[in-house]
Coordinates of C-alpha atoms and ligand atoms in Angstrom, one line a residue:
Chain M
M214 CA 80.3 88.9 76.1
K215 CA 82.5 85.9 75.9
P216 CA 86.3 85.6 75.5
P217 CA 87.7 83.6 72.5
P218 CA 88.6 80.0 73.3
F219 CA 92.0 79.5 75.0
L220 CA 93.8 76.9 77.0
H221 CA 94.0 77.8 80.7
A222 CA 97.0 76.8 82.8
A223 CA 97.3 77.7 86.4
P224 CA 100.7 76.4 87.6
E225 CA 101.3 76.3 91.3
T226 CA 105.1 77.0 91.1
L227 CA 107.2 79.7 89.5
P228 CA 109.4 77.2 87.7
G229 CA 106.2 75.6 86.3
A230 CA 105.0 79.0 85.0
L231 CA 108.4 80.0 83.5
E232 CA 108.5 76.6 81.8
L233 CA 105.2 77.3 80.1
L234 CA 106.3 80.8 79.2
A235 CA 109.5 79.5 77.6
E236 CA 107.6 77.0 75.6
H237 CA 104.7 79.2 74.4
G238 CA 106.4 82.6 74.2
D239 CA 104.2 85.1 72.3
A240 CA 101.3 82.7 72.2
A241 CA 100.9 82.9 76.0
R242 CA 99.5 85.7 78.0
I243 CA 99.9 86.0 81.7
L244 CA 96.6 86.5 83.7
A245 CA 97.2 88.4 87.0
G246 CA 94.3 90.3 88.4
G247 CA 92.5 90.4 85.0
Q248 CA 91.3 93.9 85.5
S249 CA 92.9 95.0 82.2
L250 CA 93.3 91.7 80.4
M251 CA 89.7 90.3 80.9
P252 CA 88.2 93.4 79.2
L253 CA 90.7 92.9 76.3
L254 CA 89.7 89.2 76.0
V255 CA 85.9 89.8 76.0
M256 CA 86.3 92.6 73.4
R257 CA 88.5 90.1 71.5
M258 CA 91.4 92.6 71.4
A259 CA 93.6 89.8 72.8
R260 CA 93.5 86.2 71.6
P261 CA 96.1 84.3 73.4
A262 CA 96.3 80.5 72.7
L263 CA 97.3 80.0 76.3
L264 CA 96.1 82.0 79.3
L265 CA 98.8 81.5 81.9
D266 CA 97.0 82.2 85.2
I267 CA 99.5 83.0 87.9
N268 CA 96.9 83.5 90.7
R269 CA 97.7 80.1 92.2
C270 CA 101.4 80.4 91.8
A271 CA 103.1 80.3 95.2
G272 CA 105.5 83.0 96.4
L273 CA 104.5 85.9 94.1
S274 CA 102.8 88.1 96.6
G275 CA 103.8 89.9 99.8
I276 CA 105.7 93.0 101.0
T277 CA 109.1 92.9 102.7
R278 CA 111.8 95.3 103.7
H279 CA 115.5 94.8 103.1
D280 CA 117.9 97.5 104.4
G281 CA 115.3 100.2 103.8
E282 CA 114.4 98.8 100.3
T283 CA 110.8 97.7 99.9
R284 CA 110.1 94.6 97.9
I285 CA 106.6 94.0 96.6
G286 CA 105.7 90.7 94.9
A287 CA 104.1 91.2 91.5
M288 CA 100.9 89.4 92.5
T289 CA 100.3 91.5 95.6
R290 CA 96.8 93.0 95.2
Q291 CA 96.7 96.8 94.9
I292 CA 94.5 97.1 98.0
A293 CA 97.0 95.2 100.0
V294 CA 99.9 97.3 98.7
Q295 CA 97.9 100.5 99.5
R296 CA 97.3 99.4 103.1
A297 CA 100.6 97.8 104.1
P298 CA 102.7 99.9 106.5
E299 CA 105.8 99.0 104.6
T300 CA 104.6 100.6 101.3
P301 CA 106.2 103.9 100.4
A302 CA 103.6 106.6 101.1
L303 CA 103.8 108.0 97.6
L304 CA 102.9 104.6 96.0
A305 CA 100.1 104.1 98.5
R306 CA 98.7 107.5 97.6
A307 CA 99.0 107.0 93.9
L308 CA 97.1 103.7 94.2
G309 CA 94.3 105.5 96.0
W310 CA 93.5 107.0 92.5
A311 CA 93.7 103.7 90.7
G312 CA 90.1 102.7 90.1
P313 CA 87.2 101.5 92.2
R314 CA 87.6 99.3 95.3
A315 CA 86.4 96.1 93.7
V316 CA 89.0 96.6 91.0
R317 CA 91.8 97.2 93.5
N318 CA 90.7 94.1 95.5
R319 CA 91.6 92.0 92.5
G320 CA 94.1 94.1 90.4
T321 CA 97.8 93.5 91.2
L322 CA 100.8 95.9 91.4
G323 CA 102.7 93.8 88.9
G324 CA 99.8 93.8 86.5
S325 CA 99.6 97.6 86.6
M326 CA 103.4 97.9 85.8
A327 CA 103.2 95.2 83.1
H328 CA 100.1 96.6 81.4
A329 CA 101.8 100.1 81.3
D330 CA 98.7 102.1 80.6
P331 CA 100.1 105.6 79.9
S332 CA 97.5 107.0 82.4
A333 CA 98.1 104.5 85.2
E334 CA 99.2 105.9 88.5
A335 CA 101.4 103.2 89.9
P336 CA 104.0 103.3 87.1
A337 CA 104.4 107.1 87.6
A338 CA 105.0 106.5 91.3
A339 CA 107.5 103.7 90.5
L340 CA 109.4 106.0 88.1
C341 CA 109.4 108.9 90.6
L342 CA 110.8 106.5 93.3
D343 CA 113.4 104.9 91.0
A344 CA 111.9 101.5 91.5
V345 CA 113.6 98.5 90.0
M346 CA 111.6 95.7 88.2
V347 CA 112.8 92.2 88.7
L348 CA 112.2 90.1 85.6
E349 CA 112.6 86.4 85.6
S350 CA 112.7 83.7 82.9
R351 CA 114.3 80.3 82.4
R352 CA 117.3 82.2 81.0
G353 CA 117.8 83.9 84.4
Q354 CA 117.0 87.1 86.3
R355 CA 117.6 90.7 85.3
L356 CA 116.9 93.9 87.1
V357 CA 115.5 96.8 85.0
P358 CA 115.2 100.3 86.4
A359 CA 111.8 101.9 86.0
A360 CA 113.4 104.5 83.7
E361 CA 114.2 101.8 81.2
F362 CA 111.1 99.7 81.8
F363 CA 108.2 101.8 80.4
L364 CA 109.0 102.1 76.7
D365 CA 105.7 103.2 75.1
A366 CA 101.9 103.1 75.6
L367 CA 101.3 99.5 76.8
V368 CA 104.9 98.5 75.9
T369 CA 107.5 97.5 78.5
A370 CA 110.9 95.9 78.6
I371 CA 109.4 92.5 79.5
A372 CA 110.4 89.8 76.9
P373 CA 107.9 87.2 75.8
D374 CA 109.4 84.5 77.9
E375 CA 109.8 86.8 81.0
M376 CA 107.6 87.4 84.0
L377 CA 107.7 90.4 86.3
L378 CA 108.4 88.9 89.7
E379 CA 108.9 91.8 92.1
I380 CA 109.0 95.6 92.3
R381 CA 111.9 96.9 94.5
I382 CA 111.7 100.5 95.8
P383 CA 114.8 102.1 97.4
P384 CA 114.3 104.4 100.4
G385 CA 112.9 107.7 99.3
H386 CA 112.9 111.4 100.4
P387 CA 110.8 112.3 103.5
R388 CA 108.2 114.4 101.7
H389 CA 105.9 113.5 98.8
A390 CA 102.7 114.5 97.0
F391 CA 100.5 113.1 94.2
A392 CA 98.2 115.5 92.2
E393 CA 95.9 114.3 89.5
T394 CA 93.2 115.7 87.2
G395 CA 90.7 113.7 85.2
V396 CA 87.3 114.2 83.5
R397 CA 85.7 112.9 86.6
Q398 CA 87.6 112.3 89.9
A399 CA 87.3 108.5 89.6
D400 CA 88.3 108.4 86.0
L401 CA 91.6 107.6 84.4
A402 CA 94.1 110.4 84.8
M403 CA 94.2 113.1 82.1
A404 CA 97.3 114.4 83.8
A405 CA 99.1 113.8 87.1
I406 CA 102.3 114.7 88.9
A407 CA 104.1 112.5 91.5
T408 CA 106.9 114.1 93.5
D409 CA 109.1 113.2 96.4
L410 CA 111.6 115.7 97.9
A411 CA 113.6 116.8 100.8
L412 CA 114.1 120.3 102.3
D413 CA 117.2 121.6 104.1
R414 CA 117.1 123.6 107.3
Q415 CA 116.5 126.8 105.5
G416 CA 113.4 125.3 103.7
R417 CA 115.2 125.0 100.4
I418 CA 114.7 122.0 98.2
S419 CA 117.8 119.8 98.7
A420 CA 116.6 116.8 96.7
I421 CA 113.6 116.3 94.3
R422 CA 112.2 113.8 91.9
I423 CA 109.2 114.6 89.7
A424 CA 107.3 112.2 87.4
A425 CA 104.4 113.1 85.1
I426 CA 101.4 111.3 83.6
G427 CA 100.1 112.9 80.4
A428 CA 103.3 114.5 79.3
A429 CA 104.1 111.7 76.9
N430 CA 102.7 108.3 75.8
R431 CA 104.3 106.8 78.9
P432 CA 105.1 108.1 82.4
V433 CA 108.2 110.4 82.2
R434 CA 110.5 112.2 84.7
L435 CA 110.9 116.0 84.3
P436 CA 114.6 116.4 84.8
L437 CA 114.7 120.1 83.8
A438 CA 112.0 120.9 86.4
E439 CA 113.9 118.9 89.0
Q440 CA 117.2 120.8 88.2
A441 CA 115.4 124.2 88.3
L442 CA 114.0 123.5 91.7
L443 CA 117.1 122.2 93.4
G444 CA 118.4 124.6 96.0
Q445 CA 115.4 126.9 95.6
S446 CA 112.7 127.9 98.0
P447 CA 109.3 127.0 96.6
T448 CA 107.8 130.4 95.7
P449 CA 105.1 130.8 93.1
A450 CA 107.7 132.3 90.7
T451 CA 110.3 129.5 91.0
L452 CA 107.5 126.9 90.7
R453 CA 106.1 128.5 87.6
D454 CA 109.5 128.8 85.9
A455 CA 110.4 125.2 86.9
A456 CA 107.1 123.9 85.5
R457 CA 107.7 125.7 82.2
A458 CA 111.2 124.5 82.0
G459 CA 110.2 120.9 82.8
L460 CA 107.4 120.8 80.2
A461 CA 109.1 122.8 77.5
G462 CA 109.9 119.9 75.1
A463 CA 106.9 117.8 76.1
E464 CA 104.9 116.0 73.5
P465 CA 101.7 115.0 75.3
P466 CA 99.0 113.0 73.5
S467 CA 96.1 114.9 72.0
D468 CA 92.8 113.0 72.3
L469 CA 89.1 113.3 73.0
I470 CA 89.8 114.1 76.6
A471 CA 92.3 116.9 76.2
S472 CA 94.5 118.6 73.6
A473 CA 98.3 118.5 74.0
A474 CA 98.4 122.2 74.9
H475 CA 95.7 121.8 77.5
R476 CA 97.6 118.9 79.1
V477 CA 100.7 121.0 79.3
A478 CA 98.8 123.8 81.0
V479 CA 97.2 121.4 83.5
L480 CA 100.5 119.7 84.2
E481 CA 102.2 123.1 85.0
G482 CA 99.5 123.8 87.6
L483 CA 99.6 120.3 89.0
L484 CA 103.4 120.4 89.3
A485 CA 103.3 123.7 91.3
D486 CA 100.5 122.3 93.5
A487 CA 102.3 119.0 94.2
V488 CA 105.6 120.5 95.1
L489 CA 103.9 123.1 97.3
E490 CA 101.9 120.4 99.0
A491 CA 105.0 118.2 99.6
C492 CA 106.9 121.2 101.0
A493 CA 104.1 122.1 103.4
A494 CA 103.5 118.5 104.5
Chain B
M208 CA 87.3 74.1 74.2
T209 CA 88.3 72.1 77.2
D210 CA 86.0 71.8 80.2
T211 CA 87.2 71.9 83.8
Q212 CA 85.5 70.5 87.0
I213 CA 85.0 73.2 89.7
T214 CA 83.7 73.0 93.2
L215 CA 82.7 76.2 95.1
T216 CA 80.3 77.5 97.7
V217 CA 77.7 80.0 96.8
N218 CA 75.5 81.5 99.5
G219 CA 76.4 78.7 101.8
Q220 CA 75.6 75.9 99.3
R221 CA 78.2 73.8 97.6
H222 CA 78.1 73.3 93.9
S223 CA 80.2 71.1 91.6
R224 CA 80.0 71.6 87.8
R225 CA 82.0 71.0 84.6
V226 CA 82.5 74.4 82.9
P227 CA 84.2 75.6 79.7
T228 CA 87.4 77.3 80.7
R229 CA 86.4 80.5 78.9
M230 CA 83.1 80.9 80.8
L231 CA 82.9 84.1 82.9
L232 CA 82.0 83.8 86.5
S233 CA 79.1 86.1 86.0
D234 CA 77.7 83.8 83.3
F235 CA 78.3 80.8 85.5
L236 CA 76.3 82.3 88.3
R237 CA 73.4 83.3 86.0
H238 CA 73.3 80.5 83.5
E239 CA 74.6 77.5 85.4
L240 CA 73.3 78.2 88.9
R241 CA 70.4 80.3 87.8
L242 CA 71.2 83.0 90.2
T243 CA 70.1 85.8 88.0
G244 CA 70.3 88.5 90.7
T245 CA 73.9 89.2 89.6
H246 CA 73.3 91.6 86.7
I247 CA 75.5 92.2 83.6
G248 CA 75.5 95.9 82.7
C249 CA 78.5 96.2 80.5
G250 CA 80.3 92.9 80.5
H251 CA 83.7 94.4 80.6
G252 CA 84.4 95.9 84.0
V253 CA 83.1 99.4 83.9
C254 CA 79.7 99.5 85.5
G255 CA 79.9 97.5 88.8
A256 CA 76.4 95.8 88.3
C257 CA 78.0 92.3 88.5
T258 CA 79.8 93.0 91.8
I259 CA 79.7 90.0 94.2
E260 CA 81.7 89.0 97.3
I261 CA 84.4 86.4 97.0
D262 CA 86.2 85.2 100.1
G263 CA 85.3 88.4 101.9
A264 CA 86.1 91.0 99.3
T265 CA 84.1 92.5 96.5
V266 CA 85.0 91.7 92.9
R267 CA 83.5 92.2 89.4
S268 CA 82.3 88.8 88.4
C269 CA 82.5 89.7 84.7
L270 CA 86.3 90.1 85.1
M271 CA 86.8 86.6 86.5
L272 CA 86.7 83.1 84.9
A273 CA 84.4 80.6 86.6
V274 CA 87.5 78.2 86.8
Q275 CA 89.3 80.8 88.9
A276 CA 86.6 80.5 91.5
E277 CA 87.5 76.9 92.3
G278 CA 87.3 76.5 96.1
A279 CA 85.9 80.0 96.7
A280 CA 83.1 81.1 99.0
I281 CA 80.8 83.5 97.2
T282 CA 77.9 85.7 98.3
T283 CA 75.5 87.0 95.7
V284 CA 72.5 89.3 96.3
E285 CA 70.4 86.1 96.7
G286 CA 72.4 85.3 99.9
L287 CA 71.9 88.6 101.7
A288 CA 68.3 88.4 103.1
G289 CA 67.4 85.9 105.8
E290 CA 63.9 85.9 107.3
A291 CA 64.1 89.7 107.0
L292 CA 65.8 91.9 104.5
H293 CA 69.5 92.6 105.1
P294 CA 69.8 96.1 106.8
V295 CA 71.4 97.5 103.7
Q296 CA 68.5 96.2 101.6
Q297 CA 66.0 97.6 104.1
A298 CA 67.7 101.0 104.0
F299 CA 67.7 101.0 100.1
H300 CA 64.0 100.2 100.2
E301 CA 63.1 102.9 102.8
H302 CA 65.1 105.6 101.0
H303 CA 64.0 104.8 97.4
A304 CA 67.6 104.1 96.5
L305 CA 66.5 102.2 93.4
Q306 CA 64.2 102.6 90.5
C307 CA 64.8 99.9 87.9
G308 CA 67.0 98.0 90.3
Y309 CA 69.5 96.9 87.7
C310 CA 72.5 98.4 89.5
T311 CA 71.3 97.5 93.0
P312 CA 73.0 94.1 93.6
G313 CA 76.4 95.8 92.9
F314 CA 75.6 98.8 95.1
L315 CA 74.6 96.4 98.0
A316 CA 77.8 94.5 97.8
A317 CA 79.9 97.6 97.7
T318 CA 78.0 99.1 100.6
I319 CA 78.3 96.0 102.8
E320 CA 82.1 96.1 102.2
L321 CA 82.3 99.8 103.1
L322 CA 80.2 99.4 106.3
R323 CA 82.2 96.4 107.5
E324 CA 85.4 98.5 107.5
N325 CA 83.9 101.9 108.3
P326 CA 80.7 101.7 110.3
D327 CA 80.1 105.5 110.2
P328 CA 81.2 106.8 106.9
S329 CA 80.9 110.5 105.9
E330 CA 79.1 111.4 102.6
A331 CA 82.5 111.9 100.9
E332 CA 83.6 108.4 102.1
I333 CA 80.4 106.9 100.8
R334 CA 80.7 108.5 97.4
E335 CA 84.4 107.4 97.2
A336 CA 83.4 103.8 98.1
L337 CA 80.6 103.7 95.5
H338 CA 82.2 105.7 92.7
G339 CA 82.8 102.5 90.6
N340 CA 79.1 101.6 90.5
L341 CA 77.0 103.3 87.9
C342 CA 73.3 104.0 88.3
R343 CA 71.3 105.4 85.4
C344 CA 68.1 106.1 87.3
T345 CA 68.5 107.5 90.8
G346 CA 70.9 110.3 90.5
Y347 CA 72.8 108.8 93.5
V348 CA 71.4 111.2 96.1
N349 CA 69.0 108.6 97.6
I350 CA 71.7 105.9 97.5
V351 CA 73.9 108.1 99.7
H352 CA 71.0 108.6 102.1
A353 CA 70.3 104.9 102.2
V354 CA 73.9 104.1 103.0
K355 CA 73.8 106.6 105.9
R356 CA 70.6 104.9 107.1
A357 CA 72.1 101.4 106.6
A358 CA 75.0 102.4 108.8
E359 CA 72.6 103.5 111.5
L360 CA 70.7 100.3 111.3
M361 CA 73.8 98.2 111.5
R362 CA 75.3 100.1 114.4
A363 CA 72.0 99.8 116.4
Ligands
FAD791 C1 86.7 100.0 86.0 C2 88.2 100.0 86.0 C3 88.9 101.2 86.3 C4 90.3 101.2 86.3 N1 90.9 102.4 86.7 C5 92.2 102.4 86.7 C6 92.9 103.6 87.1 O1 92.3 104.7 87.4 N2 94.2 103.6 87.2 C7 95.0 102.5 86.8 O2 96.2 102.6 86.9 N3 94.4 101.4 86.5 C8 93.0 101.3 86.4 N4 92.4 100.1 86.0 C9 93.3 99.0 85.6 C10 93.9 98.3 86.8 O3 92.8 98.0 87.7 C11 94.5 96.9 86.5 O4 94.5 96.2 87.7 C12 95.9 96.9 86.0 O5 96.0 97.8 84.8 C13 96.3 95.5 85.5 O6 96.6 94.7 86.7 P1 96.0 93.3 86.8 O7 96.6 92.6 87.9 O8 94.5 93.3 86.8 O9 96.6 92.6 85.4 P2 95.9 91.8 84.2 O10 94.7 92.5 83.7 O11 95.8 90.4 84.6 O12 97.2 91.9 83.2 C14 97.4 93.1 82.5 C15 98.6 92.9 81.5 O13 99.8 92.7 82.3 C16 100.4 91.4 82.0 N5 100.9 90.9 83.3 C17 100.3 90.9 84.5 N6 101.1 90.5 85.5 C18 102.3 90.2 84.9 C19 103.5 89.7 85.4 N7 103.7 89.5 86.7 N8 104.6 89.6 84.6 C20 104.4 89.9 83.2 N9 103.3 90.3 82.7 C21 102.2 90.5 83.5 C22 99.3 90.6 81.4 O14 99.7 89.5 80.6 C23 98.5 91.6 80.7 O15 99.0 91.8 79.4 C24 91.0 100.1 86.0 C25 90.4 98.9 85.6 C26 89.0 98.8 85.6 C27 88.3 97.5 85.3
FES792 S1 78.9 93.9 84.1 FE1 80.7 93.6 85.3 S2 81.3 95.6 85.6 FE2 79.6 95.9 84.2
FES793 S1 68.1 102.0 89.7 FE1 68.2 101.8 87.5 S2 70.3 101.8 87.2 FE2 70.2 102.2 89.2

């Protein structure tokens, strides 16, 4: 297989990259880890005139802490994110499901967010943790909360002249869990639940966030399940009711892997499992 | 389209070549350097046959452009054996961990990376580390045995 012809630019500075993006807009495509874009190129599903390779661009990778907030450069490789002590545990766990080792060695956190595959793990973790995406262009910088970033399958709030620079994650709750089901363990998620929560002294849920993969054509929070569980002790009955409430209006995709009804049933089970696991942790 | 000059080290040897920007690294290794031990199973990232080591980490060479390997140090399957087979090759040989051998270069690279970080992996850890490599012949059982044996050989 062979990609279509393109111009390849590998700027070494961010201003250089943003300049090219401003000039070429839609005709340019950013190349990060290439683990999603290279297959699209060889299958000729993408035909950019300019491939803007940001692998040599300085200052785009690394993980730092600012007042409890974790900041992860978009080009930080998934394996590095997974292994860094600063990484929120839920995100590290979610990345453990994100494809084989050689793919995580090369794939980047920013690429996973920007690609916005509806079955990708990292975007669901970002949504659960109220991450903020830092977008940069020659016009300036803007901060987009994860809840406003993932718009549809493979569609995000990134404008053609913008680049995702950094993912910021505010401090989370002390407990978390990530539960996933696929056709095979290593495969893309058919359905998954990410949760982080806190318990009070009586063991009741005092704060909780829940995000789902497979409940829609993008990762979504389940606010009705969150509300139903707040103040409750995690018993089988409260969990079942909360899962039903959370998924009541869901419109999951129906495809060769699973019907919409099956996805809902699986998600109800995963939600109960994940919350129980987080409470027991 | 445009060509670009690249210089890189493969199995300890420096090479300098002009390549079309759209040439995949896997095709560069096979067609330009004639290192045909790097196999192409799928050509789009799903099988792991083309896995090589670049600057100390495994990658799928069909998902990189040759121009992106400028300045890199690469090890392919041709670079593993010295006078004797690499212990991982030796173990795959002893345990019949290959039949047609098409997938083997990729499995060797993934195994070497695993054993470098985890010298005594459990069966679950071995299967986890190799889950991205597909084999259509062996059924995987002998591959897992071979990795266990390779770990022994390398600890000895
Ligand atoms: C065999 C295999 C299995 C996989 N399994 C999983 C899995 O289980 N779960 C999972 O989540 N993913 C999986 N993936 C995909 C994942 O590995 C990719 O890394 C990820 O989807 C894209 O990240 P990347 O850095 O490789 O980006 P690229 O492929 O380089 O880019 C992807 C898209 O994002 C855009 N982009 C990248 N970076 C930026 C940026 N900084 N700013 C703006 N736009 C940008 C690109 O233009 C492109 O459109 C798998 C891939 C393979 C090959
Ligand atoms: S040939 Fe590269 S992964 Fe299949
Ligand atoms: S030995 Fe034939 S594909 Fe693995």
